[in-house]
PDB file of C-alpha atoms in Angstrom:
ATOM      1  CA  MET A   1      99.106 121.132 120.759  1.00 43.00           C
ATOM      2  CA  THR A   2      99.461 120.047 124.338  1.00 45.00           C
ATOM      3  CA  ASN A   3      97.378 117.258 125.860  1.00 48.00           C
ATOM      4  CA  GLU A   4      95.462 119.970 127.696  1.00 52.00           C
ATOM      5  CA  GLN A   5      94.651 121.786 124.431  1.00 50.00           C
ATOM      6  CA  SER A   6      93.636 118.498 122.834  1.00 53.00           C
ATOM      7  CA  ALA A   7      91.349 117.750 125.784  1.00 57.00           C
ATOM      8  CA  ASP A   8      89.905 121.270 125.451  1.00 64.00           C
ATOM      9  CA  PHE A   9      89.183 120.656 121.771  1.00 63.00           C
ATOM     10  CA  PHE A  10      87.261 117.447 122.481  1.00 60.00           C
ATOM     11  CA  ALA A  11      85.514 119.058 125.462  1.00 66.00           C
ATOM     12  CA  PHE A  12      84.435 121.817 123.087  1.00 66.00           C
ATOM     13  CA  LEU A  13      83.027 119.226 120.648  1.00 64.00           C
ATOM     14  CA  LYS A  14      81.230 117.414 123.456  1.00 65.00           C
ATOM     15  CA  GLU A  15      79.768 120.719 124.601  1.00 68.00           C
ATOM     16  CA  CYS A  16      78.431 121.115 121.069  1.00 64.00           C
ATOM     17  CA  GLY A  17      76.541 117.824 121.407  1.00 60.00           C
ATOM     18  CA  ILE A  18      79.078 115.503 119.826  1.00 59.00           C
ATOM     19  CA  ASP A  19      79.497 113.085 122.755  1.00 58.00           C
ATOM     20  CA  SER A  20      80.910 110.143 120.866  1.00 64.00           C
ATOM     21  CA  PHE A  21      83.033 112.188 118.473  1.00 68.00           C
ATOM     22  CA  TYR A  22      86.322 111.117 120.065  1.00 71.00           C
ATOM     23  CA  THR A  23      85.452 107.419 119.700  1.00 75.00           C
ATOM     24  CA  PHE A  24      84.328 107.926 116.109  1.00 76.00           C
ATOM     25  CA  PHE A  25      87.350 110.111 115.333  1.00 80.00           C
ATOM     26  CA  ASN A  26      89.793 107.392 116.339  1.00 82.00           C
ATOM     27  CA  ALA A  27      87.804 104.419 114.995  1.00 84.00           C
ATOM     28  CA  VAL A  28      87.914 105.628 111.392  1.00 88.00           C
ATOM     29  CA  GLU A  29      90.525 103.885 109.227  1.00 93.00           C
ATOM     30  CA  ASP A  30      91.129 106.962 107.083  1.00 95.00           C
ATOM     31  CA  SER A  31      93.384 109.740 108.324  1.00 96.00           C
ATOM     32  CA  ILE A  32      91.503 112.715 109.761  1.00 95.00           C
ATOM     33  CA  PHE A  33      93.143 116.069 110.419  1.00 95.00           C
ATOM     34  CA  ILE A  34      91.496 119.002 112.182  1.00 92.00           C
ATOM     35  CA  ILE A  35      93.285 122.189 111.186  1.00 92.00           C
ATOM     36  CA  ASP A  36      92.850 125.912 111.680  1.00 87.00           C
ATOM     37  CA  ASN A  37      92.245 128.396 108.852  1.00 82.00           C
ATOM     38  CA  THR A  38      95.994 128.743 108.192  1.00 85.00           C
ATOM     39  CA  GLY A  39      96.613 125.010 107.815  1.00 88.00           C
ATOM     40  CA  LYS A  40      98.042 124.466 111.321  1.00 92.00           C
ATOM     41  CA  ILE A  41      97.214 120.967 112.572  1.00 95.00           C
ATOM     42  CA  ILE A  42      95.104 121.073 115.741  1.00 92.00           C
ATOM     43  CA  GLN A  43      94.381 117.348 116.056  1.00 91.00           C
ATOM     44  CA  ALA A  44      94.883 114.144 114.071  1.00 95.00           C
ATOM     45  CA  ASN A  45      93.254 110.765 114.581  1.00 95.00           C
ATOM     46  CA  GLN A  46      95.046 107.506 115.379  1.00 95.00           C
ATOM     47  CA  ALA A  47      94.993 106.393 111.734  1.00 96.00           C
ATOM     48  CA  ALA A  48      96.908 109.534 110.710  1.00 97.00           C
ATOM     49  CA  LEU A  49      99.446 109.007 113.491  1.00 97.00           C
ATOM     50  CA  GLN A  50      99.981 105.364 112.505  1.00 96.00           C
ATOM     51  CA  LYS A  51     100.142 105.892 108.739  1.00 96.00           C
ATOM     52  CA  LEU A  52     102.471 108.889 108.941  1.00 97.00           C
ATOM     53  CA  GLY A  53     104.560 107.716 111.904  1.00 97.00           C
ATOM     54  CA  TYR A  54     104.284 110.941 113.914  1.00 97.00           C
ATOM     55  CA  SER A  55     103.194 111.488 117.494  1.00 96.00           C
ATOM     56  CA  GLN A  56     100.252 113.808 118.145  1.00 95.00           C
ATOM     57  CA  ALA A  57     102.631 116.479 119.475  1.00 95.00           C
ATOM     58  CA  GLU A  58     104.873 116.244 116.398  1.00 96.00           C
ATOM     59  CA  LEU A  59     101.953 116.588 113.982  1.00 95.00           C
ATOM     60  CA  CYS A  60     100.442 119.449 115.943  1.00 94.00           C
ATOM     61  CA  ALA A  61     103.719 121.345 115.583  1.00 95.00           C
ATOM     62  CA  LEU A  62     103.260 121.311 111.787  1.00 95.00           C
ATOM     63  CA  ASP A  63     101.122 122.988 109.181  1.00 92.00           C
ATOM     64  CA  LEU A  64      99.371 120.376 107.018  1.00 91.00           C
ATOM     65  CA  PRO A  65     101.001 121.729 103.817  1.00 91.00           C
ATOM     66  CA  GLU A  66     104.421 120.934 105.351  1.00 93.00           C
ATOM     67  CA  LEU A  67     103.556 117.247 104.956  1.00 94.00           C
ATOM     68  CA  SER A  68     103.631 117.532 101.151  1.00 93.00           C
ATOM     69  CA  PRO A  69     106.324 118.122  98.525  1.00 93.00           C
ATOM     70  CA  PRO A  70     107.119 121.771  97.717  1.00 93.00           C
ATOM     71  CA  GLN A  71     105.505 121.623  94.267  1.00 94.00           C
ATOM     72  CA  PHE A  72     102.089 121.239  95.946  1.00 93.00           C
ATOM     73  CA  GLN A  73     102.212 124.375  98.128  1.00 90.00           C
ATOM     74  CA  GLN A  74     100.176 126.496  95.701  1.00 91.00           C
ATOM     75  CA  ASP A  75      97.608 123.681  95.461  1.00 92.00           C
ATOM     76  CA  TRP A  76      97.316 123.707  99.267  1.00 89.00           C
ATOM     77  CA  GLN A  77      96.518 127.422  99.260  1.00 88.00           C
ATOM     78  CA  GLU A  78      93.768 126.869  96.693  1.00 90.00           C
ATOM     79  CA  VAL A  79      92.294 123.926  98.640  1.00 89.00           C
ATOM     80  CA  LEU A  80      92.322 125.862 101.938  1.00 87.00           C
ATOM     81  CA  THR A  81      90.703 128.881 100.298  1.00 86.00           C
ATOM     82  CA  SER A  82      88.057 126.661  98.733  1.00 86.00           C
ATOM     83  CA  ALA A  83      87.295 124.939 102.056  1.00 84.00           C
ATOM     84  CA  LEU A  84      87.019 128.271 103.870  1.00 82.00           C
ATOM     85  CA  THR A  85      84.445 129.501 101.356  1.00 84.00           C
ATOM     86  CA  GLY A  86      82.232 126.539 102.192  1.00 82.00           C
ATOM     87  CA  THR A  87      83.131 124.325  99.261  1.00 83.00           C
ATOM     88  CA  CYS A  88      83.976 120.708  99.978  1.00 85.00           C
ATOM     89  CA  ALA A  89      87.309 120.345  98.195  1.00 86.00           C
ATOM     90  CA  THR A  90      88.352 116.951  96.817  1.00 90.00           C
ATOM     91  CA  PHE A  91      92.009 116.564  95.855  1.00 93.00           C
ATOM     92  CA  SER A  92      94.997 114.224  95.635  1.00 93.00           C
ATOM     93  CA  ILE A  93      98.069 115.741  97.256  1.00 94.00           C
ATOM     94  CA  PRO A  94     100.459 113.117  98.648  1.00 95.00           C
ATOM     95  CA  LEU A  95     101.606 113.304 102.267  1.00 96.00           C
ATOM     96  CA  TYR A  96     105.095 112.677 103.620  1.00 95.00           C
ATOM     97  CA  THR A  97     105.527 110.119 106.373  1.00 96.00           C
ATOM     98  CA  LYS A  98     107.929 110.984 109.185  1.00 96.00           C
ATOM     99  CA  ASN A  99     110.684 109.090 107.341  1.00 95.00           C
ATOM    100  CA  ARG A 100     109.933 111.193 104.196  1.00 94.00           C
ATOM    101  CA  LYS A 101     108.264 108.417 102.217  1.00 94.00           C
ATOM    102  CA  LEU A 102     105.388 109.694 100.069  1.00 94.00           C
ATOM    103  CA  LEU A 103     101.958 108.352 100.952  1.00 94.00           C
ATOM    104  CA  PRO A 104      99.477 108.622  98.066  1.00 95.00           C
ATOM    105  CA  VAL A 105      96.107 109.836  99.347  1.00 95.00           C
ATOM    106  CA  SER A 106      92.773 111.057  98.087  1.00 94.00           C
ATOM    107  CA  SER A 107      91.391 113.756 100.377  1.00 94.00           C
ATOM    108  CA  LYS A 108      88.306 115.811 101.119  1.00 93.00           C
ATOM    109  CA  MET A 109      88.493 119.057 103.022  1.00 92.00           C
ATOM    110  CA  PHE A 110      85.607 121.067 104.434  1.00 88.00           C
ATOM    111  CA  PHE A 111      85.064 123.597 107.165  1.00 84.00           C
ATOM    112  CA  LEU A 112      83.085 123.195 110.351  1.00 80.00           C
ATOM    113  CA  ASN A 113      81.699 126.244 112.094  1.00 74.00           C
ATOM    114  CA  THR A 114      80.212 125.466 115.480  1.00 67.00           C
ATOM    115  CA  LYS A 115      79.374 128.084 118.079  1.00 69.00           C
ATOM    116  CA  GLY A 116      81.488 130.682 116.308  1.00 73.00           C
ATOM    117  CA  ARG A 117      84.625 128.553 116.145  1.00 76.00           C
ATOM    118  CA  THR A 118      85.780 127.575 112.669  1.00 79.00           C
ATOM    119  CA  VAL A 119      88.017 124.601 112.016  1.00 86.00           C
ATOM    120  CA  ILE A 120      88.763 122.676 108.857  1.00 89.00           C
ATOM    121  CA  CYS A 121      88.464 118.909 108.602  1.00 89.00           C
ATOM    122  CA  GLN A 122      90.498 116.881 106.135  1.00 93.00           C
ATOM    123  CA  ILE A 123      89.800 113.205 105.590  1.00 94.00           C
ATOM    124  CA  SER A 124      92.505 111.361 103.620  1.00 95.00           C
ATOM    125  CA  LYS A 125      92.199 107.855 102.212  1.00 95.00           C
ATOM    126  CA  ASP A 126      95.455 105.926 101.781  1.00 95.00           C
ATOM    127  CA  LEU A 127      95.720 104.817  98.138  1.00 94.00           C
ATOM    128  CA  THR A 128      98.814 102.627  98.562  1.00 90.00           C
ATOM    129  CA  ASP A 129      96.937  99.308  98.297  1.00 77.00           C
ATOM    130  CA  LYS A 130      94.802 100.560  95.417  1.00 68.00           C
ATOM    131  CA  GLN A 131      97.887 101.632  93.471  1.00 65.00           C
ATOM    132  CA  LYS A 132      99.606  98.284  94.133  1.00 60.00           C
ATOM    133  CA  SER A 133      96.504  96.446  92.851  1.00 60.00           C
ATOM    134  CA  GLU A 134      96.420  98.587  89.713  1.00 52.00           C
ATOM    135  CA  VAL A 135     100.099  97.904  89.007  1.00 51.00           C
ATOM    136  CA  GLN A 136      99.560  94.166  89.524  1.00 55.00           C
ATOM    137  CA  ALA A 137      96.556  94.209  87.178  1.00 54.00           C
ATOM    138  CA  LEU A 138      98.579  96.008  84.496  1.00 56.00           C
ATOM    139  CA  ALA A 139     101.441  93.518  84.907  1.00 55.00           C
ATOM    140  CA  SER A 140      98.998  90.599  84.550  1.00 56.00           C
ATOM    141  CA  LYS A 141      97.499  92.086  81.376  1.00 59.00           C
ATOM    142  CA  ALA A 142     100.985  92.638  79.964  1.00 55.00           C
ATOM    143  CA  GLN A 143     101.906  89.004  80.654  1.00 57.00           C
ATOM    144  CA  GLU A 144      98.684  87.776  79.033  1.00 59.00           C
ATOM    145  CA  SER A 145      99.268  89.834  75.900  1.00 60.00           C
ATOM    146  CA  GLU A 146     102.818  88.414  75.595  1.00 61.00           C
ATOM    147  CA  MET A 147     101.446  84.861  75.414  1.00 57.00           C
TER     148      MET A 147
END
């Protein structure tokens, strides 16, 4: 997506009465992806860019399923289909960073239909810190049981 297309997208949202959407979109700490009905990324927030290490242009050249390991491609199709039928899908499909490191995430995907234009929104919470805490807690319990 070019900067002009990105500006058009946010102009469209503003036209729909979402004046502060851009500020909100980039203030959220979780990664947010706006995609079309095929999975093509239209826009990503600053958190997504920072966590994954891509530029906006690089992400917008990808389909969201391309950011996950091949074994999850069928799962992506099911999640997209579910979102397009109006169901809020909750799932855990990891995302690749630009340097191909897996980022564990918990995601919700739902569709937005405003003024005849349908887009899909995915919000992904980074679980890296949570997983580290769980591993540390297990290690502590193991040490305690050895005593």
